[in-house]
Amino acid sequence: MNIFKRNRSENWIIKLFKITDSQSAELFDMENCILTTIDSITQRTDLPATDFDINYKNSNKTLNGFKKALKNQKEIVYNFVGFDSDKTNTYFTISNPMLNYTEKPKTSKIDICIQISSDFLNQKSIEQIAEQLIDGYEFEYGFITKLPANYDSFTERKMKKGPFSTGVEVNEIHHAWTFHSVGIREGFIKRLYSFNYLNSSHFANADFEYLVLNHGIVEKLTSDITKWTLNTEQLDRLKNNKIINEISIITPRLEFLKTDKAKAFNDKMKI
């Protein structure tokens, strides 16, 4: 299946993250989270789940068969579910890589990436999907953005067209996030987006808290998660803000990687 074949104009992207140690990775209910996500997408888009992958292997071609395979799986490291994605641009992935390591790092992360064509739902519905997962599975940081159809949801970069395929290269920017994302527990963000789901550590920074409270819309969702929404003008104005750049792991020149914090975060997450 070619998940990069796209004909539509824009896709909504949800990304949510939960930092884990060995024990919390094992306790996370991957099966339930996957089934909840399928139901949430289908209810709001009327798209049935049609394609399934468990631990990088194709699974059953029916939802009922997939549910049985899911229940019989001892550990779920990676899962892909497509909703006739070649035609609809709609799918999601979830990964729990800590379960796959022989020599485990101190920390890793569970992450879910959902892509849904804007043809099938509106802004309110995409927020509802994200916030149902945050509330039900205690994701501790995340964001929603909208990307053109020729952008890859995984890297958030424009896809390159080759003579026989379309794809993207995983580069230093992606690795910088993968091996430093534990910083979301110490007030760091990936970078600024239109919809930002922040935890209490972000508001320990008084300058950042002041910035948030004076720009955009702020909504408390749970005891630990606050949604910060920015319109296009606000987002463009704040992207180069000094305070934002100081807490962003991903910036154009990756200045964060030169800091002592970067080394400390990497030590916790390196394999």
Coordinates of N, CA and C in Angstrom, one line a residue, residues 78-218:
Y78 N 4.3 -1.4 17.6 CA 3.9 -0.5 16.6 C 2.6 -1.0 15.9
N79 N 1.7 0.0 15.6 CA 0.5 -0.4 14.9 C 0.1 0.7 13.9
F80 N -0.3 0.3 12.8 CA -0.8 1.2 11.7 C -2.3 0.7 11.4
V81 N -3.2 1.7 11.3 CA -4.5 1.5 10.9 C -4.9 2.5 9.8
G82 N -5.3 2.0 8.6 CA -5.6 2.8 7.5 C -7.1 2.8 7.3
F83 N -7.7 3.9 6.7 CA -9.1 4.0 6.4 C -9.2 4.2 4.9
D84 N -8.9 3.1 4.2 CA -8.8 3.2 2.7 C -7.9 4.4 2.4
S85 N -6.7 4.4 3.0 CA -5.9 5.6 3.0 C -5.4 6.1 1.7
D86 N -5.2 5.2 0.7 CA -4.8 5.6 -0.7 C -5.8 6.6 -1.3
K87 N -7.1 6.4 -0.9 CA -8.1 7.3 -1.4 C -8.5 8.4 -0.5
T88 N -8.4 8.2 0.8 CA -8.9 9.2 1.8 C -7.9 10.0 2.5
N89 N -6.6 9.6 2.4 CA -5.5 10.3 3.2 C -5.7 10.2 4.7
T90 N -6.3 9.1 5.1 CA -6.7 9.0 6.5 C -6.1 7.7 7.1
Y91 N -5.3 7.9 8.2 CA -4.7 6.7 8.9 C -4.1 7.2 10.2
F92 N -3.7 6.3 11.0 CA -3.0 6.6 12.2 C -1.9 5.5 12.5
T93 N -0.9 6.0 13.3 CA 0.1 5.0 13.8 C 0.3 5.3 15.3
I94 N 0.6 4.3 16.0 CA 1.0 4.4 17.4 C 2.1 3.5 17.7
S95 N 3.1 4.0 18.5 CA 4.3 3.2 18.8 C 4.6 3.3 20.2
N96 N 5.2 2.2 20.7 CA 5.6 2.1 22.1 C 7.0 1.4 22.1
P97 N 8.0 2.1 21.6 CA 9.3 1.5 21.3 C 10.1 0.9 22.5
M98 N 9.8 1.4 23.7 CA 10.5 0.8 24.9 C 10.3 -0.7 24.9
L99 N 9.2 -1.2 24.5 CA 8.9 -2.7 24.5 C 9.8 -3.4 23.6
N100 N 10.4 -2.7 22.6 CA 11.2 -3.4 21.6 C 12.7 -3.4 21.9
Y101 N 13.1 -2.7 22.9 CA 14.5 -2.6 23.2 C 15.0 -3.7 24.1
T102 N 16.1 -4.4 23.8 CA 16.7 -5.4 24.6 C 17.4 -4.7 25.8
E103 N 18.3 -3.8 25.5 CA 18.9 -2.9 26.6 C 18.1 -1.6 26.6
K104 N 17.3 -1.5 27.6 CA 16.3 -0.4 27.6 C 16.9 1.0 28.1
P105 N 16.6 2.1 27.4 CA 17.0 3.4 27.9 C 16.3 3.7 29.2
K106 N 16.7 4.8 29.9 CA 16.0 5.2 31.1 C 14.5 5.6 30.8
T107 N 14.4 6.3 29.7 CA 13.1 6.8 29.3 C 12.9 6.7 27.8
S108 N 11.6 6.5 27.4 CA 11.3 6.5 25.9 C 9.9 7.3 25.9
K109 N 9.2 7.1 24.8 CA 7.9 7.8 24.7 C 7.0 6.9 23.9
I110 N 5.7 7.0 24.2 CA 4.6 6.5 23.4 C 4.1 7.6 22.6
D111 N 4.0 7.4 21.3 CA 3.5 8.5 20.5 C 2.4 8.0 19.5
I112 N 1.4 8.9 19.3 CA 0.4 8.6 18.3 C 0.3 9.7 17.3
C113 N 0.3 9.3 16.0 CA 0.2 10.3 14.9 C -1.1 10.0 14.1
I114 N -2.0 10.9 14.0 CA -3.2 10.7 13.3 C -3.3 11.7 12.1
Q115 N -3.5 11.2 10.9 CA -3.8 12.1 9.8 C -5.1 11.8 9.2
I116 N -5.9 12.9 9.1 CA -7.2 12.9 8.5 C -7.4 14.0 7.5
S117 N -7.9 13.6 6.3 CA -8.1 14.7 5.3 C -9.1 15.7 5.8
S118 N -8.9 16.9 5.5 CA -9.8 18.0 5.9 C -11.2 17.9 5.2
D119 N -11.2 17.0 4.2 CA -12.5 16.8 3.5 C -13.5 16.1 4.3
F120 N -13.0 15.4 5.4 CA -13.9 14.5 6.1 C -14.3 15.0 7.5
L121 N -13.6 16.0 8.0 CA -14.1 16.6 9.3 C -13.6 18.0 9.4
N122 N -14.2 18.7 10.4 CA -13.8 20.1 10.7 C -12.9 20.3 11.9
Q123 N -12.6 21.5 12.2 CA -11.7 21.8 13.3 C -12.2 21.2 14.6
K124 N -13.5 21.5 14.9 CA -14.0 21.0 16.2 C -13.9 19.5 16.3
S125 N -14.1 18.8 15.3 CA -14.1 17.3 15.4 C -12.6 16.8 15.6
I126 N -11.7 17.5 14.9 CA -10.3 17.0 15.1 C -9.8 17.3 16.5
E127 N -10.3 18.4 17.1 CA -10.0 18.7 18.5 C -10.6 17.7 19.4
Q128 N -11.8 17.3 19.1 CA -12.5 16.3 20.0 C -11.7 14.9 20.0
I129 N -11.2 14.5 18.8 CA -10.5 13.3 18.7 C -9.2 13.4 19.6
A130 N -8.5 14.5 19.5 CA -7.2 14.6 20.3 C -7.5 14.7 21.8
E131 N -8.6 15.4 22.1 CA -8.8 15.6 23.6 C -9.5 14.3 24.2
Q132 N -10.2 13.5 23.5 CA -10.6 12.3 24.0 C -9.4 11.4 24.4
L133 N -8.4 11.3 23.5 CA -7.2 10.5 23.8 C -6.4 11.1 24.9
I134 N -6.3 12.4 25.0 CA -5.6 13.0 26.1 C -6.2 12.7 27.4
D135 N -7.5 12.8 27.5 CA -8.3 12.5 28.7 C -8.2 11.0 29.1
G136 N -8.3 10.2 28.1 CA -8.5 8.7 28.4 C -7.1 8.0 28.6
Y137 N -6.0 8.6 28.1 CA -4.8 7.8 28.1 C -3.6 8.7 28.6
E138 N -3.9 9.8 29.2 CA -3.0 10.7 29.9 C -1.7 11.0 29.1
F139 N -2.0 11.3 27.8 CA -0.9 11.9 27.0 C -0.5 13.3 27.6
E140 N 0.8 13.6 27.7 CA 1.2 14.7 28.4 C 1.7 15.9 27.6
Y141 N 1.7 15.8 26.3 CA 2.1 16.9 25.4 C 1.6 16.5 24.0
G142 N 1.3 17.5 23.2 CA 0.9 17.2 21.8 C 0.5 18.5 21.1
F143 N 0.1 18.3 19.9 CA -0.3 19.4 19.0 C -1.2 19.0 17.9
I144 N -1.9 19.9 17.3 CA -2.6 19.7 16.1 C -2.1 20.7 15.1
T145 N -1.9 20.3 13.8 CA -1.6 21.2 12.8 C -2.3 20.8 11.5
K146 N -2.2 21.6 10.5 CA -2.8 21.2 9.2 C -1.7 21.4 8.1
L147 N -1.5 20.4 7.3 CA -0.4 20.4 6.4 C -1.0 20.1 5.0
P148 N -0.3 20.7 3.9 CA -0.7 20.3 2.6 C -0.5 18.8 2.3
A149 N -1.3 18.3 1.3 CA -1.3 16.9 1.1 C 0.0 16.3 0.6
N150 N 0.9 17.2 0.1 CA 2.2 16.7 -0.3 C 3.3 16.8 0.8
Y151 N 2.8 16.9 2.1 CA 3.7 16.9 3.2 C 3.5 15.6 4.0
D152 N 4.6 15.0 4.5 CA 4.5 13.8 5.3 C 4.2 14.1 6.7
S153 N 3.2 13.3 7.3 CA 2.8 13.6 8.7 C 3.8 13.2 9.7
F154 N 4.7 12.2 9.3 CA 5.7 11.7 10.2 C 6.8 12.8 10.5
T155 N 7.3 13.3 9.4 CA 8.4 14.3 9.5 C 7.9 15.7 9.4
E156 N 6.7 15.9 9.0 CA 6.1 17.3 8.8 C 6.9 18.1 7.7
R157 N 7.5 17.3 6.8 CA 8.2 17.9 5.7 C 7.6 17.5 4.4
K158 N 7.9 18.4 3.4 CA 7.4 18.1 2.0 C 8.0 16.8 1.5
M159 N 7.2 16.0 0.8 CA 7.7 14.8 0.3 C 8.4 15.0 -1.1
K160 N 9.5 14.2 -1.3 CA 10.2 14.3 -2.5 C 9.7 13.3 -3.5
K161 N 9.6 13.8 -4.8 CA 9.1 12.9 -5.8 C 10.3 12.3 -6.6
G162 N 10.3 10.9 -6.7 CA 11.3 10.2 -7.4 C 10.7 9.6 -8.6
P163 N 11.5 9.0 -9.5 CA 10.9 8.4 -10.7 C 10.0 7.2 -10.4
F164 N 10.2 6.5 -9.3 CA 9.3 5.4 -9.0 C 8.6 5.5 -7.7
S165 N 8.8 6.5 -6.9 CA 8.2 6.5 -5.6 C 8.2 8.0 -5.0
T166 N 7.4 8.1 -4.0 CA 7.4 9.4 -3.3 C 7.7 9.1 -1.8
G167 N 8.5 9.9 -1.2 CA 8.8 9.7 0.2 C 9.6 10.8 0.8
V168 N 10.1 10.6 2.0 CA 10.9 11.6 2.7 C 12.1 10.9 3.4
E169 N 13.1 11.7 3.7 CA 14.2 11.2 4.4 C 14.1 11.6 5.9
V170 N 14.4 10.7 6.8 CA 14.4 11.0 8.2 C 15.8 11.6 8.5
N171 N 15.7 12.9 8.9 CA 17.0 13.6 9.1 C 17.3 14.0 10.5
E172 N 18.3 14.9 10.7 CA 18.7 15.3 12.0 C 17.6 15.9 12.8
I173 N 16.7 16.6 12.2 CA 15.6 17.3 12.9 C 14.7 16.2 13.6
H174 N 14.4 15.2 12.9 CA 13.5 14.1 13.4 C 14.3 13.4 14.6
H175 N 15.5 13.1 14.4 CA 16.3 12.5 15.5 C 16.4 13.4 16.7
A176 N 16.6 14.7 16.5 CA 16.7 15.6 17.6 C 15.4 15.5 18.5
W177 N 14.3 15.4 17.9 CA 13.0 15.3 18.7 C 13.0 13.9 19.3
T178 N 13.2 12.8 18.6 CA 13.1 11.5 19.1 C 13.9 11.3 20.4
F179 N 15.2 11.8 20.4 CA 16.1 11.5 21.5 C 16.2 12.6 22.5
H180 N 15.3 13.6 22.4 CA 15.3 14.7 23.4 C 13.9 15.0 23.9
S181 N 12.9 14.2 23.5 CA 11.5 14.6 23.7 C 11.1 14.5 25.2
V182 N 12.0 13.8 26.0 CA 11.7 13.8 27.5 C 11.7 15.2 28.0
G183 N 12.2 16.2 27.3 CA 12.1 17.6 27.7 C 10.7 18.1 27.9
I184 N 9.7 17.4 27.4 CA 8.3 17.9 27.6 C 7.9 17.8 29.0
R185 N 8.7 17.1 29.8 CA 8.4 17.1 31.3 C 9.2 18.2 32.0
E186 N 10.0 18.9 31.3 CA 10.8 20.0 31.9 C 10.5 21.3 31.2
G187 N 9.3 21.5 30.7 CA 8.9 22.8 30.1 C 9.3 23.1 28.7
F188 N 9.8 22.0 28.0 CA 10.1 22.2 26.6 C 9.0 21.8 25.7
I189 N 8.9 22.3 24.5 CA 8.0 21.9 23.4 C 8.8 21.5 22.2
K190 N 8.1 20.8 21.3 CA 8.8 20.5 20.0 C 9.0 21.8 19.3
R191 N 8.0 22.5 18.9 CA 8.0 23.9 18.4 C 6.6 24.4 18.5
L192 N 6.3 25.5 18.0 CA 5.0 26.1 18.1 C 4.0 25.7 17.0
Y193 N 2.8 25.4 17.4 CA 1.8 25.0 16.4 C 0.5 25.8 16.7
S194 N -0.5 25.6 15.8 CA -1.8 26.3 16.0 C -2.5 25.8 17.2
F195 N -2.4 24.5 17.5 CA -3.1 24.0 18.7 C -2.0 23.3 19.5
N196 N -1.7 23.7 20.7 CA -0.7 23.2 21.6 C -1.3 22.7 22.9
Y197 N -1.0 21.4 23.2 CA -1.4 20.8 24.4 C -0.3 20.8 25.4
L198 N -0.3 21.6 26.4 CA 0.8 21.8 27.3 C 0.5 21.2 28.7
N199 N 1.6 20.8 29.4 CA 1.4 20.3 30.8 C 1.9 21.3 31.8
S200 N 1.8 21.0 33.1 CA 2.1 22.0 34.1 C 3.6 22.4 34.1
S201 N 4.5 21.6 33.6 CA 5.9 21.9 33.6 C 6.1 23.1 32.7
H202 N 5.3 23.3 31.7 CA 5.5 24.4 30.8 C 5.2 25.7 31.5
F203 N 4.3 25.7 32.4 CA 3.9 26.9 33.1 C 4.7 27.2 34.3
A204 N 5.7 26.4 34.6 CA 6.7 26.7 35.6 C 7.6 27.9 35.2
N205 N 7.7 28.1 33.9 CA 8.4 29.2 33.3 C 7.5 30.4 33.3
A206 N 7.8 31.4 34.2 CA 6.9 32.5 34.3 C 6.8 33.4 33.0
D207 N 7.9 33.5 32.3 CA 7.9 34.3 31.1 C 7.0 33.6 30.0
F208 N 7.1 32.3 29.9 CA 6.3 31.6 29.0 C 4.8 31.6 29.4
E209 N 4.6 31.5 30.7 CA 3.2 31.6 31.1 C 2.6 32.9 30.8
Y210 N 3.3 34.0 31.0 CA 2.8 35.4 30.6 C 2.5 35.4 29.2
L211 N 3.4 34.9 28.3 CA 3.2 34.9 26.9 C 2.0 34.2 26.5
V212 N 1.8 33.0 27.1 CA 0.6 32.2 26.7 C -0.7 32.9 27.1
L213 N -0.7 33.5 28.3 CA -1.9 34.1 28.8 C -2.3 35.4 28.1
N214 N -1.3 35.9 27.3 CA -1.6 37.2 26.6 C -1.6 37.0 25.1
H215 N -1.7 35.8 24.6 CA -1.8 35.5 23.2 C -2.7 34.3 23.0
G216 N -3.6 34.4 22.0 CA -4.4 33.3 21.7 C -5.5 33.0 22.7
I217 N -6.0 31.7 22.7 CA -7.0 31.2 23.6 C -6.5 30.1 24.5
V218 N -6.7 30.2 25.7 CA -6.2 29.3 26.7 C -7.4 28.5 27.4

